[in-house]
Tab-separated table of C-alpha atoms in Angstrom:
chain	number	residue	atom	x	y	z
K	1	ASN	CA	62.135	117.482	124.435
K	2	ALA	CA	62.413	118.230	127.286
K	3	GLY	CA	66.094	117.620	127.655
K	4	VAL	CA	66.940	117.768	131.533
K	5	THR	CA	64.556	117.751	134.215
K	6	GLN	CA	65.074	119.167	137.943
K	7	THR	CA	62.748	119.290	140.633
K	8	PRO	CA	61.396	120.807	143.012
K	9	LYS	CA	61.958	124.800	140.590
K	10	PHE	CA	61.770	126.579	144.475
K	11	GLN	CA	61.962	124.914	147.970
K	12	VAL	CA	62.128	126.893	151.189
K	13	LEU	CA	63.528	124.612	154.046
K	14	LYS	CA	63.824	125.375	158.167
K	15	THR	CA	67.536	124.626	159.390
K	16	GLY	CA	67.788	121.033	159.967
K	17	GLN	CA	65.297	119.825	157.392
K	18	SER	CA	66.561	117.110	154.500
K	19	MET	CA	65.099	116.877	151.505
K	20	THR	CA	66.348	115.414	147.838
K	21	LEU	CA	66.541	117.346	144.401
K	22	GLN	CA	65.688	115.485	141.641
K	23	CYS	CA	67.187	115.617	138.286
K	24	ALA	CA	66.279	113.346	134.508
K	25	GLN	CA	67.660	113.494	131.506
K	26	ASP	CA	66.012	112.264	128.362
K	27	MET	CA	69.029	112.430	125.995
K	28	ASN	CA	70.750	109.259	126.683
K	29	HIS	CA	73.686	111.037	128.179
K	30	ASN	CA	76.039	109.325	130.492
K	31	SER	CA	77.705	111.654	133.102
K	32	MET	CA	75.748	113.978	135.141
K	33	TYR	CA	76.326	116.778	137.232
K	34	TRP	CA	74.832	119.076	140.499
K	35	TYR	CA	76.658	122.148	140.584
K	36	ARG	CA	75.077	125.520	142.819
K	37	GLN	CA	74.920	129.349	141.370
K	38	ASP	CA	75.700	131.935	144.734
K	39	PRO	CA	75.732	135.630	143.776
K	40	GLY	CA	79.008	136.985	143.615
K	41	MET	CA	80.513	133.432	142.555
K	42	GLY	CA	80.397	131.359	139.959
K	43	LEU	CA	78.912	127.802	139.470
K	44	ARG	CA	80.505	125.646	142.133
K	45	LEU	CA	80.502	121.708	141.062
K	46	ILE	CA	79.368	119.968	143.962
K	47	TYR	CA	79.151	116.020	143.099
K	48	TYR	CA	79.126	114.414	139.497
K	49	SER	CA	79.010	110.994	138.630
K	50	ALA	CA	81.019	109.891	135.417
K	51	SER	CA	78.400	107.399	134.552
K	52	GLU	CA	76.015	105.124	135.779
K	53	GLY	CA	77.168	103.265	139.371
K	54	THR	CA	79.762	105.445	140.295
K	55	THR	CA	80.617	109.391	141.600
K	56	ASP	CA	82.632	111.558	142.668
K	57	LYS	CA	83.520	114.463	144.813
K	58	GLY	CA	83.712	118.043	143.232
K	59	GLU	CA	84.516	121.417	144.271
K	60	VAL	CA	81.794	121.773	147.862
K	61	PRO	CA	80.359	118.420	148.379
K	62	ASN	CA	80.254	119.080	151.711
K	63	GLY	CA	76.993	118.734	153.119
K	64	TYR	CA	75.632	116.858	149.539
K	65	ASN	CA	74.684	113.345	149.846
K	66	VAL	CA	73.953	112.566	145.506
K	67	SER	CA	72.890	108.711	144.310
K	68	ARG	CA	72.847	107.712	140.118
K	69	LEU	CA	69.361	105.748	140.631
K	70	ASN	CA	70.110	104.693	136.154
K	71	LYS	CA	71.367	106.369	133.401
K	72	ARG	CA	68.647	108.916	133.202
K	73	GLU	CA	68.065	110.351	137.307
K	74	PHE	CA	70.391	112.191	139.400
K	75	SER	CA	69.942	112.589	142.808
K	76	LEU	CA	71.293	115.522	145.460
K	77	ARG	CA	70.396	114.967	148.769
K	78	LEU	CA	70.869	117.644	151.654
K	79	GLU	CA	70.039	115.640	155.376
K	80	SER	CA	70.281	118.323	157.040
K	81	ALA	CA	70.589	122.123	155.594
K	82	ALA	CA	72.604	125.502	156.511
K	83	PRO	CA	71.305	128.901	155.932
K	84	SER	CA	75.101	128.259	153.649
K	85	GLN	CA	73.106	125.705	151.833
K	86	THR	CA	70.767	128.491	149.912
K	87	SER	CA	71.428	128.961	147.042
K	88	VAL	CA	70.467	127.743	142.715
K	89	TYR	CA	70.941	124.462	142.211
K	90	PHE	CA	72.002	122.992	138.685
K	91	CYS	CA	71.696	119.510	137.373
K	92	ALA	CA	73.807	119.444	134.143
K	93	SER	CA	74.340	115.963	131.862
K	94	SER	CA	77.319	115.073	129.229
K	95	THR	CA	77.770	112.850	126.690
K	96	ILE	CA	81.390	112.253	127.926
K	97	LEU	CA	83.161	113.026	131.183
K	98	GLN	CA	84.536	116.663	131.364
K	99	GLY	CA	81.133	117.609	129.173
K	100	GLY	CA	81.591	120.307	126.539
K	101	LYS	CA	79.719	120.585	123.817
K	102	GLY	CA	77.383	117.298	125.437
K	103	TYR	CA	76.986	120.071	129.102
K	104	THR	CA	72.659	120.842	129.495
K	105	PHE	CA	71.841	122.141	132.359
K	106	GLY	CA	68.551	121.839	133.765
K	107	SER	CA	66.770	125.186	134.660
K	108	GLY	CA	67.563	125.009	138.559
K	109	THR	CA	66.570	124.875	141.585
K	110	ARG	CA	65.943	127.751	143.624
K	111	LEU	CA	66.424	126.266	146.883
K	112	THR	CA	65.759	128.821	150.818
K	113	VAL	CA	67.213	127.292	154.000
K	114	VAL	CA	65.740	130.103	156.818
F	1	GLY	CA	89.944	126.091	143.629
F	2	GLU	CA	90.963	127.724	140.391
F	3	SER	CA	90.450	130.699	139.477
F	4	VAL	CA	88.479	132.280	136.062
F	5	GLY	CA	87.307	135.659	135.948
F	6	LEU	CA	86.104	138.852	134.360
F	7	HIS	CA	87.102	142.216	133.857
F	8	LEU	CA	83.985	143.352	134.171
F	9	PRO	CA	80.548	142.208	135.665
F	10	THR	CA	78.092	145.163	133.976
F	11	LEU	CA	77.904	145.884	130.282
F	12	SER	CA	74.932	147.768	128.311
F	13	VAL	CA	75.641	148.071	124.506
F	14	GLN	CA	72.798	149.314	121.944
F	15	GLU	CA	71.278	147.411	119.539
F	16	GLY	CA	73.401	146.517	116.260
F	17	ASP	CA	76.016	147.716	118.154
F	18	ASN	CA	78.776	144.976	118.637
F	19	SER	CA	79.674	143.123	122.353
F	20	ILE	CA	82.510	142.231	123.465
F	21	ILE	CA	82.717	140.268	126.948
F	22	ASN	CA	86.472	139.775	128.211
F	23	CYS	CA	87.418	136.932	130.647
F	24	ALA	CA	90.783	136.200	132.454
F	25	TYR	CA	91.468	132.225	133.508
F	26	SER	CA	94.558	131.407	135.620
F	27	ASN	CA	95.740	127.178	135.033
F	28	SER	CA	97.735	127.616	131.623
F	29	ALA	CA	97.809	124.203	132.022
F	30	SER	CA	93.999	124.442	130.642
F	31	ASP	CA	92.971	122.473	127.330
F	32	TYR	CA	89.594	124.109	126.560
F	33	PHE	CA	87.600	126.844	126.586
F	34	ILE	CA	83.607	127.480	126.840
F	35	TRP	CA	81.147	130.305	126.888
F	36	TYR	CA	77.396	129.981	127.755
F	37	LYS	CA	74.677	132.754	128.118
F	38	GLN	CA	72.794	132.401	130.836
F	39	GLU	CA	68.636	133.656	130.690
F	40	SER	CA	67.156	134.775	133.944
F	41	GLY	CA	65.249	132.106	135.687
F	42	LYS	CA	67.157	129.439	133.195
F	43	GLY	CA	69.853	127.826	133.232
F	44	PRO	CA	72.957	128.136	131.846
F	45	GLN	CA	73.664	127.117	127.358
F	46	PHE	CA	76.404	126.758	125.299
F	47	ILE	CA	76.668	129.574	122.873
F	48	ILE	CA	80.800	128.806	121.767
F	49	ASP	CA	83.762	126.985	122.745
F	50	ILE	CA	87.627	126.614	121.484
F	51	ARG	CA	90.823	124.118	122.642
F	52	SER	CA	93.436	125.647	123.148
F	53	ASN	CA	95.039	125.148	120.378
F	54	MET	CA	93.837	127.184	118.550
F	55	ASP	CA	93.085	131.456	119.013
F	56	LYS	CA	89.726	132.174	116.956
F	57	ARG	CA	86.783	130.710	116.744
F	58	GLN	CA	83.709	131.924	114.843
F	59	GLY	CA	79.432	130.952	114.401
F	60	GLN	CA	76.458	132.694	114.018
F	61	ARG	CA	76.950	136.060	114.808
F	62	VAL	CA	79.913	134.882	117.475
F	63	THR	CA	84.053	134.859	118.237
F	64	VAL	CA	85.560	133.020	120.797
F	65	LEU	CA	89.127	134.767	121.638
F	66	LEU	CA	91.865	133.370	122.393
F	67	ASN	CA	94.963	134.758	123.873
F	68	LYS	CA	97.119	131.645	126.039
F	69	THR	CA	100.104	134.532	126.742
F	70	VAL	CA	97.780	136.214	128.855
F	71	LYS	CA	95.776	133.654	130.033
F	72	HIS	CA	92.589	135.881	128.246
F	73	LEU	CA	89.017	134.936	126.579
F	74	SER	CA	86.935	136.590	124.631
F	75	LEU	CA	83.830	137.040	123.671
F	76	GLN	CA	82.343	139.187	120.987
F	77	ILE	CA	78.730	138.984	119.537
F	78	ALA	CA	78.200	141.053	116.449
F	79	ALA	CA	74.601	142.969	115.964
F	80	THR	CA	73.547	142.539	119.770
F	81	GLN	CA	69.600	142.362	119.800
F	82	PRO	CA	67.971	142.744	122.803
F	83	GLY	CA	67.733	139.112	122.609
F	84	ASP	CA	71.240	138.892	123.893
F	85	SER	CA	70.289	140.080	127.265
F	86	ALA	CA	70.907	137.918	129.401
F	87	VAL	CA	75.163	136.598	132.421
F	88	TYR	CA	77.683	135.318	129.963
F	89	PHE	CA	79.997	133.276	131.887
F	90	CYS	CA	83.418	131.422	130.660
F	91	ALA	CA	84.379	128.400	131.916
F	92	GLU	CA	88.039	126.019	131.268
F	93	ARG	CA	88.941	122.944	132.214
F	94	LEU	CA	92.086	121.494	133.204
F	95	ASN	CA	93.792	119.161	130.609
F	96	THR	CA	94.451	117.282	134.340
F	97	GLY	CA	90.767	117.436	135.321
F	98	ASN	CA	87.574	116.125	135.305
F	99	GLN	CA	85.433	119.153	136.024
F	100	PHE	CA	84.673	122.997	134.915
F	101	TYR	CA	86.128	126.137	135.984
F	102	PHE	CA	82.644	129.000	135.639
F	103	GLY	CA	83.459	132.307	135.655
F	104	THR	CA	81.529	134.625	137.893
F	105	GLY	CA	79.338	136.220	134.853
F	106	THR	CA	78.995	139.279	133.452
F	107	SER	CA	75.064	140.359	132.329
F	108	LEU	CA	74.892	142.130	129.295
F	109	THR	CA	71.789	144.716	128.889
F	110	VAL	CA	70.898	145.152	125.952
F	111	ILE	CA	69.513	148.961	125.099
F	112	PRO	CA	66.747	149.693	122.600
């Protein structure tokens, strides 16, 4: 009963470095999402995938790319990290697009860019 | 983007008392609302939801009230327990969109 698993849990990057945040869900959900959470701000949607093979931009997509590798996995890539991308990143999944009760979040990745 | 705000960023209550957490939303086209609980170091967890055609919904120890006239949402927690200490978010979904907009959160502290 893992739900949504994110790796890594913590990461420190230097400005300009790249990395990929991994997310996997074992609930057979169709839709997956990447959010970032910053102090004093609500969760903001970066990208989402309504179903396997599709991805769409959310509210704050600049500086990120995503890949829906298969139904289970949805990765978030930072090609050239910037200090402004220091944040806590959450992956979520849901049974249908627009979520609702089916919105299950992972435990987050805390990323610091120095 | 849409603004979903909270009246109070922090709230402290005595164990056993009732808690009320408020949320204002800005778009009258929002048709679905959720309250999430986020404990330290964890992701948000669904607590309760309500659709715009309702004004009240009850769960186990929690009640959500929706006032569409003033675009206000509240979460009531009965007999608050130490395990209720967390940050609580409201989220709204527009009836035309594919995403939720989250509030900044209220930090609830339960005093034993």
